[in-house]
mmCIF file of C-alpha atoms in Angstrom:
data_model
loop_
_atom_site.group_PDB
_atom_site.id
_atom_site.type_symbol
_atom_site.label_atom_id
_atom_site.label_comp_id
_atom_site.label_asym_id
_atom_site.label_seq_id
_atom_site.Cartn_x
_atom_site.Cartn_y
_atom_site.Cartn_z
ATOM 1 C CA MET K 17 140.263 20.476 113.286
ATOM 2 C CA THR K 18 136.391 21.893 112.964
ATOM 3 C CA ARG K 19 136.530 25.508 113.102
ATOM 4 C CA ILE K 20 134.510 27.450 115.183
ATOM 5 C CA THR K 21 132.225 29.621 113.043
ATOM 6 C CA PRO K 22 129.821 32.449 113.779
ATOM 7 C CA GLN K 23 125.964 32.487 112.850
ATOM 8 C CA PRO K 24 125.371 33.712 109.164
ATOM 9 C CA GLY K 25 125.449 37.663 109.019
ATOM 10 C CA ILE K 26 127.079 38.319 111.989
ATOM 11 C CA MET K 27 130.709 38.781 110.381
ATOM 12 C CA ASP K 28 128.519 41.085 108.201
ATOM 13 C CA ILE K 29 128.207 43.678 110.994
ATOM 14 C CA ALA K 30 130.169 46.827 111.035
ATOM 15 C CA LEU K 31 130.885 47.746 114.353
ATOM 16 C CA TYR K 32 128.360 51.104 115.581
ATOM 17 C CA GLN K 33 130.651 54.127 115.826
ATOM 18 C CA GLY K 34 129.408 56.323 118.624
ATOM 19 C CA GLY K 35 129.582 60.266 118.886
ATOM 20 C CA ALA K 36 133.270 61.146 120.494
ATOM 21 C CA SER K 37 133.350 62.445 123.938
ATOM 22 C CA HIS K 38 136.796 64.177 124.330
ATOM 23 C CA LEU K 39 138.882 66.618 122.337
ATOM 24 C CA ALA K 40 142.858 66.213 123.001
ATOM 25 C CA GLY K 41 144.174 68.862 125.263
ATOM 26 C CA VAL K 42 140.659 70.304 125.810
ATOM 27 C CA GLU K 43 138.999 70.312 129.243
ATOM 28 C CA ASP K 44 136.078 71.878 128.640
ATOM 29 C CA VAL K 45 134.279 70.414 125.853
ATOM 30 C CA LEU K 46 130.937 71.155 124.674
ATOM 31 C CA LYS K 47 130.097 67.774 123.575
ATOM 32 C CA LEU K 48 127.300 68.295 120.687
ATOM 33 C CA SER K 49 127.690 64.893 119.027
ATOM 34 C CA SER K 50 125.418 62.420 120.660
ATOM 35 C CA ASN K 51 121.915 64.395 120.705
ATOM 36 C CA GLU K 52 121.947 64.502 124.442
ATOM 37 C CA ASN K 53 119.327 66.703 126.720
ATOM 38 C CA PRO K 54 121.313 69.780 127.468
ATOM 39 C CA LEU K 55 119.564 70.028 130.684
ATOM 40 C CA GLY K 56 120.675 66.669 131.500
ATOM 41 C CA ALA K 57 118.509 64.361 133.427
ATOM 42 C CA PRO K 58 115.213 65.682 135.460
ATOM 43 C CA PRO K 59 115.569 66.243 139.019
ATOM 44 C CA ALA K 60 112.540 63.902 140.074
ATOM 45 C CA ALA K 61 114.428 61.033 137.876
ATOM 46 C CA ILE K 62 118.183 61.598 139.871
ATOM 47 C CA LYS K 63 116.096 61.591 143.129
ATOM 48 C CA ALA K 64 114.324 58.166 142.288
ATOM 49 C CA VAL K 65 117.787 56.954 141.356
ATOM 50 C CA SER K 66 119.197 58.013 144.665
ATOM 51 C CA GLU K 67 116.628 56.717 146.493
ATOM 52 C CA ALA K 68 116.442 53.198 144.509
ATOM 53 C CA ALA K 69 119.846 52.737 145.105
ATOM 54 C CA LEU K 70 119.386 51.525 148.673
ATOM 55 C CA GLY K 71 117.360 48.891 147.302
ATOM 56 C CA MET K 72 119.996 47.690 144.673
ATOM 57 C CA HIS K 73 120.472 44.224 146.560
ATOM 58 C CA ARG K 74 117.017 43.401 145.812
ATOM 59 C CA TYR K 75 116.207 41.957 142.274
ATOM 60 C CA PRO K 76 114.109 44.080 140.042
ATOM 61 C CA SER K 77 110.658 43.090 139.219
ATOM 62 C CA THR K 78 110.424 41.291 135.747
ATOM 63 C CA ASP K 79 107.365 42.432 134.643
ATOM 64 C CA HIS K 80 108.415 46.209 134.759
ATOM 65 C CA ALA K 81 104.497 46.967 135.955
ATOM 66 C CA GLY K 82 105.298 50.288 137.684
ATOM 67 C CA LEU K 83 106.979 51.660 134.397
ATOM 68 C CA ARG K 84 104.473 50.169 132.029
ATOM 69 C CA ALA K 85 101.923 52.015 134.069
ATOM 70 C CA ALA K 86 103.625 55.202 134.043
ATOM 71 C CA ILE K 87 103.994 54.984 130.360
ATOM 72 C CA GLY K 88 100.266 54.092 130.095
ATOM 73 C CA GLU K 89 98.753 56.835 131.946
ATOM 74 C CA VAL K 90 101.406 59.535 130.421
ATOM 75 C CA TRP K 91 101.011 58.471 126.846
ATOM 76 C CA ASP K 92 97.322 57.073 127.049
ATOM 77 C CA VAL K 93 98.484 53.627 126.027
ATOM 78 C CA GLU K 94 97.371 50.145 127.233
ATOM 79 C CA PRO K 95 100.390 49.062 129.655
ATOM 80 C CA GLU K 96 99.937 45.381 128.796
ATOM 81 C CA ARG K 97 100.847 46.294 125.306
ATOM 82 C CA VAL K 98 103.880 48.052 126.353
ATOM 83 C CA ILE K 99 107.430 46.223 126.551
ATOM 84 C CA CYS K 100 110.390 47.765 128.119
ATOM 85 C CA GLY K 101 113.915 47.286 127.100
ATOM 86 C CA VAL K 102 117.880 48.102 127.510
ATOM 87 C CA GLY K 103 117.212 51.404 125.382
ATOM 88 C CA SER K 104 114.690 51.227 122.382
ATOM 89 C CA ASP K 105 118.019 49.492 120.846
ATOM 90 C CA GLU K 106 116.823 46.401 122.552
ATOM 91 C CA VAL K 107 112.778 46.617 121.909
ATOM 92 C CA LEU K 108 114.023 46.830 117.973
ATOM 93 C CA GLN K 109 116.482 43.776 118.673
ATOM 94 C CA PHE K 110 113.635 41.948 120.048
ATOM 95 C CA VAL K 111 111.207 42.587 116.922
ATOM 96 C CA THR K 112 113.892 41.384 114.397
ATOM 97 C CA GLN K 113 115.121 38.521 116.595
ATOM 98 C CA ALA K 114 111.231 37.171 117.209
ATOM 99 C CA PHE K 115 109.913 37.653 113.410
ATOM 100 C CA SER K 116 112.887 37.562 111.199
ATOM 101 C CA GLY K 117 115.651 35.160 110.224
ATOM 102 C CA PRO K 118 117.834 33.688 107.614
ATOM 103 C CA GLY K 119 116.288 34.002 103.995
ATOM 104 C CA ASP K 120 114.249 37.134 105.570
ATOM 105 C CA GLU K 121 114.480 40.640 104.148
ATOM 106 C CA ILE K 122 114.573 43.563 106.793
ATOM 107 C CA LEU K 123 113.933 47.123 104.950
ATOM 108 C CA TYR K 124 115.278 50.302 105.906
ATOM 109 C CA THR K 125 116.200 53.648 104.351
ATOM 110 C CA GLU K 126 119.243 54.891 102.836
ATOM 111 C CA HIS K 127 119.834 57.443 105.561
ATOM 112 C CA GLY K 128 118.238 55.429 108.187
ATOM 113 C CA PHE K 129 119.918 54.775 111.668
ATOM 114 C CA SER K 130 122.987 52.537 111.456
ATOM 115 C CA MET K 131 121.540 50.083 113.937
ATOM 116 C CA TYR K 132 119.020 48.760 111.275
ATOM 117 C CA PRO K 133 121.415 46.797 109.364
ATOM 118 C CA ILE K 134 123.224 45.725 112.606
ATOM 119 C CA LEU K 135 119.788 44.391 113.828
ATOM 120 C CA ALA K 136 118.789 42.648 110.690
ATOM 121 C CA ASN K 137 122.589 40.920 110.679
ATOM 122 C CA MET K 138 122.214 39.889 113.837
ATOM 123 C CA ALA K 139 118.642 37.893 113.126
ATOM 124 C CA GLY K 140 120.515 36.279 109.831
ATOM 125 C CA ALA K 141 118.161 38.171 107.628
ATOM 126 C CA THR K 142 119.246 40.561 104.905
ATOM 127 C CA PRO K 143 119.325 44.158 105.277
ATOM 128 C CA VAL K 144 117.785 46.143 102.479
ATOM 129 C CA CYS K 145 118.474 49.807 101.799
ATOM 130 C CA VAL K 146 115.681 51.609 99.942
ATOM 131 C CA PRO K 147 116.105 55.117 98.715
ATOM 132 C CA GLU K 148 114.780 58.242 100.092
ATOM 133 C CA ASP K 149 113.440 61.350 98.539
ATOM 134 C CA ASP K 150 115.714 64.526 99.194
ATOM 135 C CA ARG K 151 116.523 62.970 102.727
ATOM 136 C CA VAL K 152 112.718 62.270 103.331
ATOM 137 C CA VAL K 153 111.173 58.807 103.512
ATOM 138 C CA SER K 154 109.610 57.549 100.303
ATOM 139 C CA VAL K 155 106.598 55.533 100.723
ATOM 140 C CA GLU K 156 106.409 54.731 97.347
ATOM 141 C CA LYS K 157 109.805 53.348 97.587
ATOM 142 C CA ILE K 158 109.374 51.496 100.231
ATOM 143 C CA LEU K 159 106.239 49.800 98.934
ATOM 144 C CA ALA K 160 108.465 48.942 95.581
ATOM 145 C CA ALA K 161 111.097 47.185 97.573
ATOM 146 C CA VAL K 162 108.757 44.660 99.602
ATOM 147 C CA THR K 163 108.997 40.972 98.269
ATOM 148 C CA ASP K 164 107.834 37.753 99.594
ATOM 149 C CA ARG K 165 110.519 37.591 101.750
ATOM 150 C CA THR K 166 110.204 41.149 103.709
ATOM 151 C CA ARG K 167 109.394 40.571 107.200
ATOM 152 C CA ILE K 168 110.005 43.969 108.598
ATOM 153 C CA VAL K 169 110.084 47.718 107.289
ATOM 154 C CA MET K 170 111.982 50.179 109.818
ATOM 155 C CA PHE K 171 112.425 53.777 110.012
ATOM 156 C CA ALA K 172 112.715 56.589 112.116
ATOM 157 C CA ASN K 173 110.471 59.511 112.352
ATOM 158 C CA PRO K 174 111.793 61.954 112.976
ATOM 159 C CA ALA K 175 114.430 60.462 111.035
ATOM 160 C CA ASN K 176 118.142 60.672 112.129
ATOM 161 C CA PRO K 177 120.582 62.423 111.210
ATOM 162 C CA THR K 178 118.421 64.586 108.769
ATOM 163 C CA GLY K 179 115.963 65.421 111.148
ATOM 164 C CA THR K 180 112.932 65.218 108.489
ATOM 165 C CA LEU K 181 109.684 64.067 109.312
ATOM 166 C CA LEU K 182 107.429 62.009 107.117
ATOM 167 C CA GLU K 183 103.882 63.380 107.768
ATOM 168 C CA MET K 184 101.582 61.195 109.726
ATOM 169 C CA ALA K 185 99.030 60.579 106.805
ATOM 170 C CA GLU K 186 101.976 58.897 104.685
ATOM 171 C CA VAL K 187 102.922 56.903 107.563
ATOM 172 C CA ALA K 188 99.504 55.789 107.551
ATOM 173 C CA ARG K 189 99.424 55.099 104.068
ATOM 174 C CA LEU K 190 102.265 52.893 104.180
ATOM 175 C CA ALA K 191 101.176 50.837 107.298
ATOM 176 C CA ARG K 192 97.925 50.173 105.455
ATOM 177 C CA THR K 193 99.338 49.441 102.203
ATOM 178 C CA LEU K 194 102.192 46.848 103.298
ATOM 179 C CA PRO K 195 101.260 42.967 103.329
ATOM 180 C CA ARG K 196 99.583 42.163 106.302
ATOM 181 C CA HIS K 197 102.702 39.709 107.000
ATOM 182 C CA VAL K 198 105.367 42.583 107.226
ATOM 183 C CA ILE K 199 105.811 44.405 110.435
ATOM 184 C CA LEU K 200 105.779 48.466 110.172
ATOM 185 C CA VAL K 201 108.518 49.564 113.000
ATOM 186 C CA ILE K 202 108.293 53.369 113.831
ATOM 187 C CA ASP K 203 111.118 54.180 115.672
ATOM 188 C CA GLY K 204 110.357 57.386 117.626
ATOM 189 C CA ALA K 205 113.351 58.161 119.537
ATOM 190 C CA TYR K 206 112.835 62.044 118.990
ATOM 191 C CA VAL K 207 109.362 62.184 118.648
ATOM 192 C CA GLU K 208 108.796 64.195 121.532
ATOM 193 C CA PHE K 209 110.480 67.225 119.843
ATOM 194 C CA ALA K 210 108.190 67.082 116.555
ATOM 195 C CA GLU K 211 104.805 69.073 117.800
ATOM 196 C CA GLY K 212 101.592 67.507 116.957
ATOM 197 C CA TYR K 213 102.958 64.287 115.977
ATOM 198 C CA ASP K 214 101.872 60.812 118.274
ATOM 199 C CA GLY K 215 104.687 58.755 116.940
ATOM 200 C CA GLY K 216 102.212 56.306 115.630
ATOM 201 C CA LEU K 217 100.793 55.174 118.777
ATOM 202 C CA SER K 218 97.340 55.309 117.300
ATOM 203 C CA LEU K 219 98.442 53.536 114.142
ATOM 204 C CA ALA K 220 100.024 50.775 116.360
ATOM 205 C CA ARG K 221 96.788 50.651 118.598
ATOM 206 C CA GLU K 222 94.648 49.944 115.215
ATOM 207 C CA MET K 223 96.657 47.893 113.171
ATOM 208 C CA PRO K 224 98.012 44.526 114.259
ATOM 209 C CA ASN K 225 101.524 44.856 112.498
ATOM 210 C CA VAL K 226 102.723 48.325 113.441
ATOM 211 C CA LEU K 227 105.237 48.642 116.369
ATOM 212 C CA VAL K 228 106.529 51.864 118.000
ATOM 213 C CA THR K 229 109.407 52.230 119.861
ATOM 214 C CA ARG K 230 110.356 55.137 121.930
ATOM 215 C CA THR K 231 113.239 56.026 124.220
ATOM 216 C CA PHE K 232 114.591 57.603 127.431
ATOM 217 C CA SER K 233 118.009 58.764 126.444
ATOM 218 C CA LYS K 234 116.953 61.912 124.608
ATOM 219 C CA ILE K 235 114.347 64.084 125.852
ATOM 220 C CA TYR K 236 114.391 62.397 129.384
ATOM 221 C CA GLY K 237 118.285 63.216 129.630
ATOM 222 C CA LEU K 238 118.557 59.394 130.793
ATOM 223 C CA GLY K 239 120.928 57.894 127.796
ATOM 224 C CA GLY K 240 123.432 56.956 130.683
ATOM 225 C CA LEU K 241 120.697 54.531 132.118
ATOM 226 C CA ARG K 242 119.624 52.726 128.713
ATOM 227 C CA ILE K 243 115.865 52.718 128.918
ATOM 228 C CA GLY K 244 113.516 52.212 126.168
ATOM 229 C CA TRP K 245 109.924 51.087 125.210
ATOM 230 C CA GLY K 246 107.632 49.797 122.292
ATOM 231 C CA TYR K 247 103.996 49.760 122.224
ATOM 232 C CA GLY K 248 102.205 47.311 119.584
ATOM 233 C CA ALA K 249 99.386 44.646 119.331
ATOM 234 C CA PRO K 250 99.325 42.105 122.023
ATOM 235 C CA GLU K 251 100.306 39.109 119.768
ATOM 236 C CA LEU K 252 103.524 41.211 118.854
ATOM 237 C CA ILE K 253 104.474 42.235 122.431
ATOM 238 C CA ASP K 254 103.413 38.311 123.844
ATOM 239 C CA VAL K 255 105.880 37.227 121.113
ATOM 240 C CA MET K 256 108.644 39.853 121.701
ATOM 241 C CA THR K 257 108.351 39.086 125.911
ATOM 242 C CA ARG K 258 108.956 35.641 125.320
ATOM 243 C CA ILE K 259 112.883 36.283 124.256
ATOM 244 C CA ARG K 260 113.128 39.306 126.849
ATOM 245 C CA GLN K 261 115.640 38.722 129.238
ATOM 246 C CA PRO K 262 113.285 38.665 132.805
ATOM 247 C CA PHE K 263 115.970 41.040 134.419
ATOM 248 C CA ASN K 264 116.841 43.135 131.652
ATOM 249 C CA LEU K 265 116.223 46.340 133.659
ATOM 250 C CA SER K 266 117.465 47.206 137.100
ATOM 251 C CA VAL K 267 115.786 48.748 140.010
ATOM 252 C CA ILE K 268 117.835 51.949 138.900
ATOM 253 C CA GLN K 269 116.714 52.089 135.498
ATOM 254 C CA LEU K 270 113.271 51.641 136.178
ATOM 255 C CA ALA K 271 112.911 54.522 139.082
ATOM 256 C CA ALA K 272 114.630 56.622 137.049
ATOM 257 C CA ALA K 273 111.894 56.130 133.904
ATOM 258 C CA GLU K 274 108.912 56.106 136.062
ATOM 259 C CA ALA K 275 110.187 59.367 137.995
ATOM 260 C CA ALA K 276 111.275 60.910 134.553
ATOM 261 C CA VAL K 277 107.915 60.009 132.272
ATOM 262 C CA ARG K 278 105.746 61.317 134.982
ATOM 263 C CA ASP K 279 107.409 64.675 134.991
ATOM 264 C CA THR K 280 105.405 66.201 131.957
ATOM 265 C CA ALA K 281 106.163 70.092 132.745
ATOM 266 C CA TRP K 282 109.850 69.716 132.902
ATOM 267 C CA VAL K 283 109.586 67.760 129.507
ATOM 268 C CA ARG K 284 107.349 70.356 128.048
ATOM 269 C CA ASP K 285 110.361 73.027 129.289
ATOM 270 C CA CYS K 286 112.975 71.061 127.192
ATOM 271 C CA VAL K 287 110.665 70.719 124.370
ATOM 272 C CA VAL K 288 110.141 74.560 124.485
ATOM 273 C CA LEU K 289 113.874 74.987 124.799
ATOM 274 C CA ASN K 290 114.821 72.720 121.774
ATOM 275 C CA ALA K 291 112.290 74.420 119.646
ATOM 276 C CA ASP K 292 113.438 77.882 120.404
ATOM 277 C CA GLN K 293 117.426 77.155 119.904
ATOM 278 C CA ARG K 294 116.842 74.920 116.916
ATOM 279 C CA VAL K 295 114.916 77.734 114.821
ATOM 280 C CA ARG K 296 118.056 80.138 116.106
ATOM 281 C CA LEU K 297 120.809 77.173 115.060
ATOM 282 C CA THR K 298 119.088 76.406 111.974
ATOM 283 C CA GLY K 299 118.608 80.414 110.736
ATOM 284 C CA ALA K 300 122.541 81.083 111.800
ATOM 285 C CA LEU K 301 123.440 77.967 109.307
ATOM 286 C CA ARG K 302 121.826 79.096 106.559
ATOM 287 C CA GLN K 303 123.031 82.563 106.925
ATOM 288 C CA LEU K 304 126.683 81.138 107.310
ATOM 289 C CA GLY K 305 125.973 78.966 103.795
ATOM 290 C CA LEU K 306 125.724 75.492 105.171
ATOM 291 C CA ALA K 307 122.097 74.138 103.824
ATOM 292 C CA CYS K 308 119.934 72.226 106.471
ATOM 293 C CA ASP K 309 116.485 71.027 106.161
ATOM 294 C CA ASP K 310 113.705 72.050 109.018
ATOM 295 C CA SER K 311 114.513 69.707 111.664
ATOM 296 C CA HIS K 312 111.704 67.979 113.992
ATOM 297 C CA ALA K 313 114.568 66.429 116.556
ATOM 298 C CA ASN K 314 116.925 67.952 118.531
ATOM 299 C CA PHE K 315 120.009 68.175 116.053
ATOM 300 C CA VAL K 316 120.261 70.107 113.007
ATOM 301 C CA LEU K 317 121.916 68.682 110.170
ATOM 302 C CA ALA K 318 124.406 70.935 108.226
ATOM 303 C CA ARG K 319 125.493 70.356 104.949
ATOM 304 C CA ALA K 320 128.779 71.804 103.496
ATOM 305 C CA GLY K 321 129.285 72.505 99.877
ATOM 306 C CA SER K 322 132.452 70.035 99.898
ATOM 307 C CA VAL K 323 133.960 67.698 102.309
ATOM 308 C CA ALA K 324 136.834 70.065 102.507
ATOM 309 C CA GLU K 325 134.587 72.812 103.605
ATOM 310 C CA ALA K 326 133.156 70.300 106.110
ATOM 311 C CA ASP K 327 136.285 69.561 107.528
ATOM 312 C CA ALA K 328 137.296 73.029 107.928
ATOM 313 C CA ALA K 329 133.766 74.033 109.881
ATOM 314 C CA GLU K 330 134.626 70.978 112.033
ATOM 315 C CA ALA K 331 137.977 72.098 112.556
ATOM 316 C CA ALA K 332 137.034 75.440 113.669
ATOM 317 C CA LEU K 333 134.374 73.866 115.895
ATOM 318 C CA ASN K 334 136.810 72.014 117.583
ATOM 319 C CA ALA K 335 139.238 74.380 118.178
ATOM 320 C CA ASP K 336 136.660 76.256 120.378
ATOM 321 C CA GLY K 337 136.211 72.665 122.165
ATOM 322 C CA ILE K 338 133.253 71.588 120.303
ATOM 323 C CA LEU K 339 132.342 68.445 119.642
ATOM 324 C CA VAL K 340 129.864 67.273 116.556
ATOM 325 C CA ARG K 341 129.089 64.619 114.624
ATOM 326 C CA ARG K 342 130.465 63.842 110.913
ATOM 327 C CA VAL K 343 128.045 61.689 109.412
ATOM 328 C CA ALA K 344 129.697 60.116 106.161
ATOM 329 C CA GLY K 345 128.372 56.691 107.411
ATOM 330 C CA TYR K 346 124.665 57.744 106.799
ATOM 331 C CA GLY K 347 125.645 59.060 102.952
ATOM 332 C CA PHE K 348 126.573 62.813 103.865
ATOM 333 C CA PRO K 349 130.349 63.275 103.738
ATOM 334 C CA GLU K 350 129.748 66.734 103.619
ATOM 335 C CA GLY K 351 127.368 66.527 106.537
ATOM 336 C CA ILE K 352 127.967 67.512 110.183
ATOM 337 C CA ARG K 353 125.209 67.002 112.802
ATOM 338 C CA ILE K 354 124.931 69.378 115.520
ATOM 339 C CA THR K 355 122.938 68.769 118.814
ATOM 340 C CA VAL K 356 120.533 71.785 119.866
ATOM 341 C CA GLY K 357 122.256 72.940 123.106
ATOM 342 C CA ASP K 358 121.008 75.548 125.380
ATOM 343 C CA ALA K 359 121.272 78.964 124.503
ATOM 344 C CA ASP K 360 124.622 79.777 125.549
ATOM 345 C CA GLN K 361 125.618 76.305 123.591
ATOM 346 C CA THR K 362 124.348 77.416 120.950
ATOM 347 C CA GLY K 363 125.823 81.132 120.752
ATOM 348 C CA ARG K 364 128.973 79.167 121.032
ATOM 349 C CA VAL K 365 128.298 77.264 118.032
ATOM 350 C CA ILE K 366 127.285 80.095 115.991
ATOM 351 C CA ALA K 367 130.146 82.389 116.879
ATOM 352 C CA ALA K 368 132.771 79.604 116.099
ATOM 353 C CA LEU K 369 131.438 79.169 112.709
ATOM 354 C CA THR K 370 130.942 82.863 112.079
ATOM 355 C CA ARG K 371 134.772 83.171 113.105
ATOM 356 C CA TRP K 372 135.329 80.543 110.681
ATOM 357 C CA ARG K 373 133.884 82.395 107.657
ATOM 358 C CA GLU K 374 135.204 85.519 108.668
ATOM 359 C CA GLU K 375 138.673 84.174 108.510
ATOM 360 C CA ALA K 376 138.169 82.773 105.465
ATOM 361 C CA ALA K 377 136.905 85.430 103.727
ATOM 362 C CA ALA K 378 139.841 87.790 105.159
#
């Protein structure tokens, strides 16, 4: 009997592991494991969802015209160069599926988002991991890794789980030095938290081989609805649109995202809160002897001196009902990624870790 076999690369995929949501025996869990917005979704989006629910028996638009227009208005981009997906993950899937396959290579960096090699394997391409320099993406090492088989280079900026940022001048140097047949994908899931950085939109406007992606899951607090978008040259968007499912976003998703992106005052409040508490959390972690880089995202990666010390710190946080994210799979077995919360939540984290240090020293 002939065996049913999957396409090449699929069995090389390690299942994605999301942040934990529950602690056994704890009802009031503070979830700081998934980089969610502590303020939740904007009220305008919640209202839009309620109103859109009355029309859920209708099929959504296939062109996402209303949402693309809103994105264009807020971010000063051409709506016809915007593509929307089920989270930015789906937009990343569009580009890997459309422009790579067996025999091709997709480059990503050593501490990069774990979906990148998964997406490469889904397309049958070969994922190639490129080293970083002290947890920062290295342009020189990426360029040295490019071969005739390279089709896509993808990295997040700001990076996850490190929170580090590659300066715009370096991003531009990478884009302009890559061979023209290589697509540079700049994943901007956390770009709204990085002051003075446009996430590569200006490069994507100028260069035909640059694609930027964004998500509504982080700053906009819509992680539970899964909405994202990408911006690039018309020829890129045209090809990707041909493999996009016509009804990939529901009326609920479209309404919520359009309302959220237009609520710029609410977003600004979230940015200010995050910046204040990020500085507070970073300073406290360093005082407690946990190393961390300056973060440009809505989380901080604390690095303990050993795996045992990280285990003890996580246990102390869990004992206080606080969930954080261990990131051994990203190359940091001693790492603890902590989402930046509001003032009370940040205080709770600092208090738990302070007690842990004091008890250890007693």
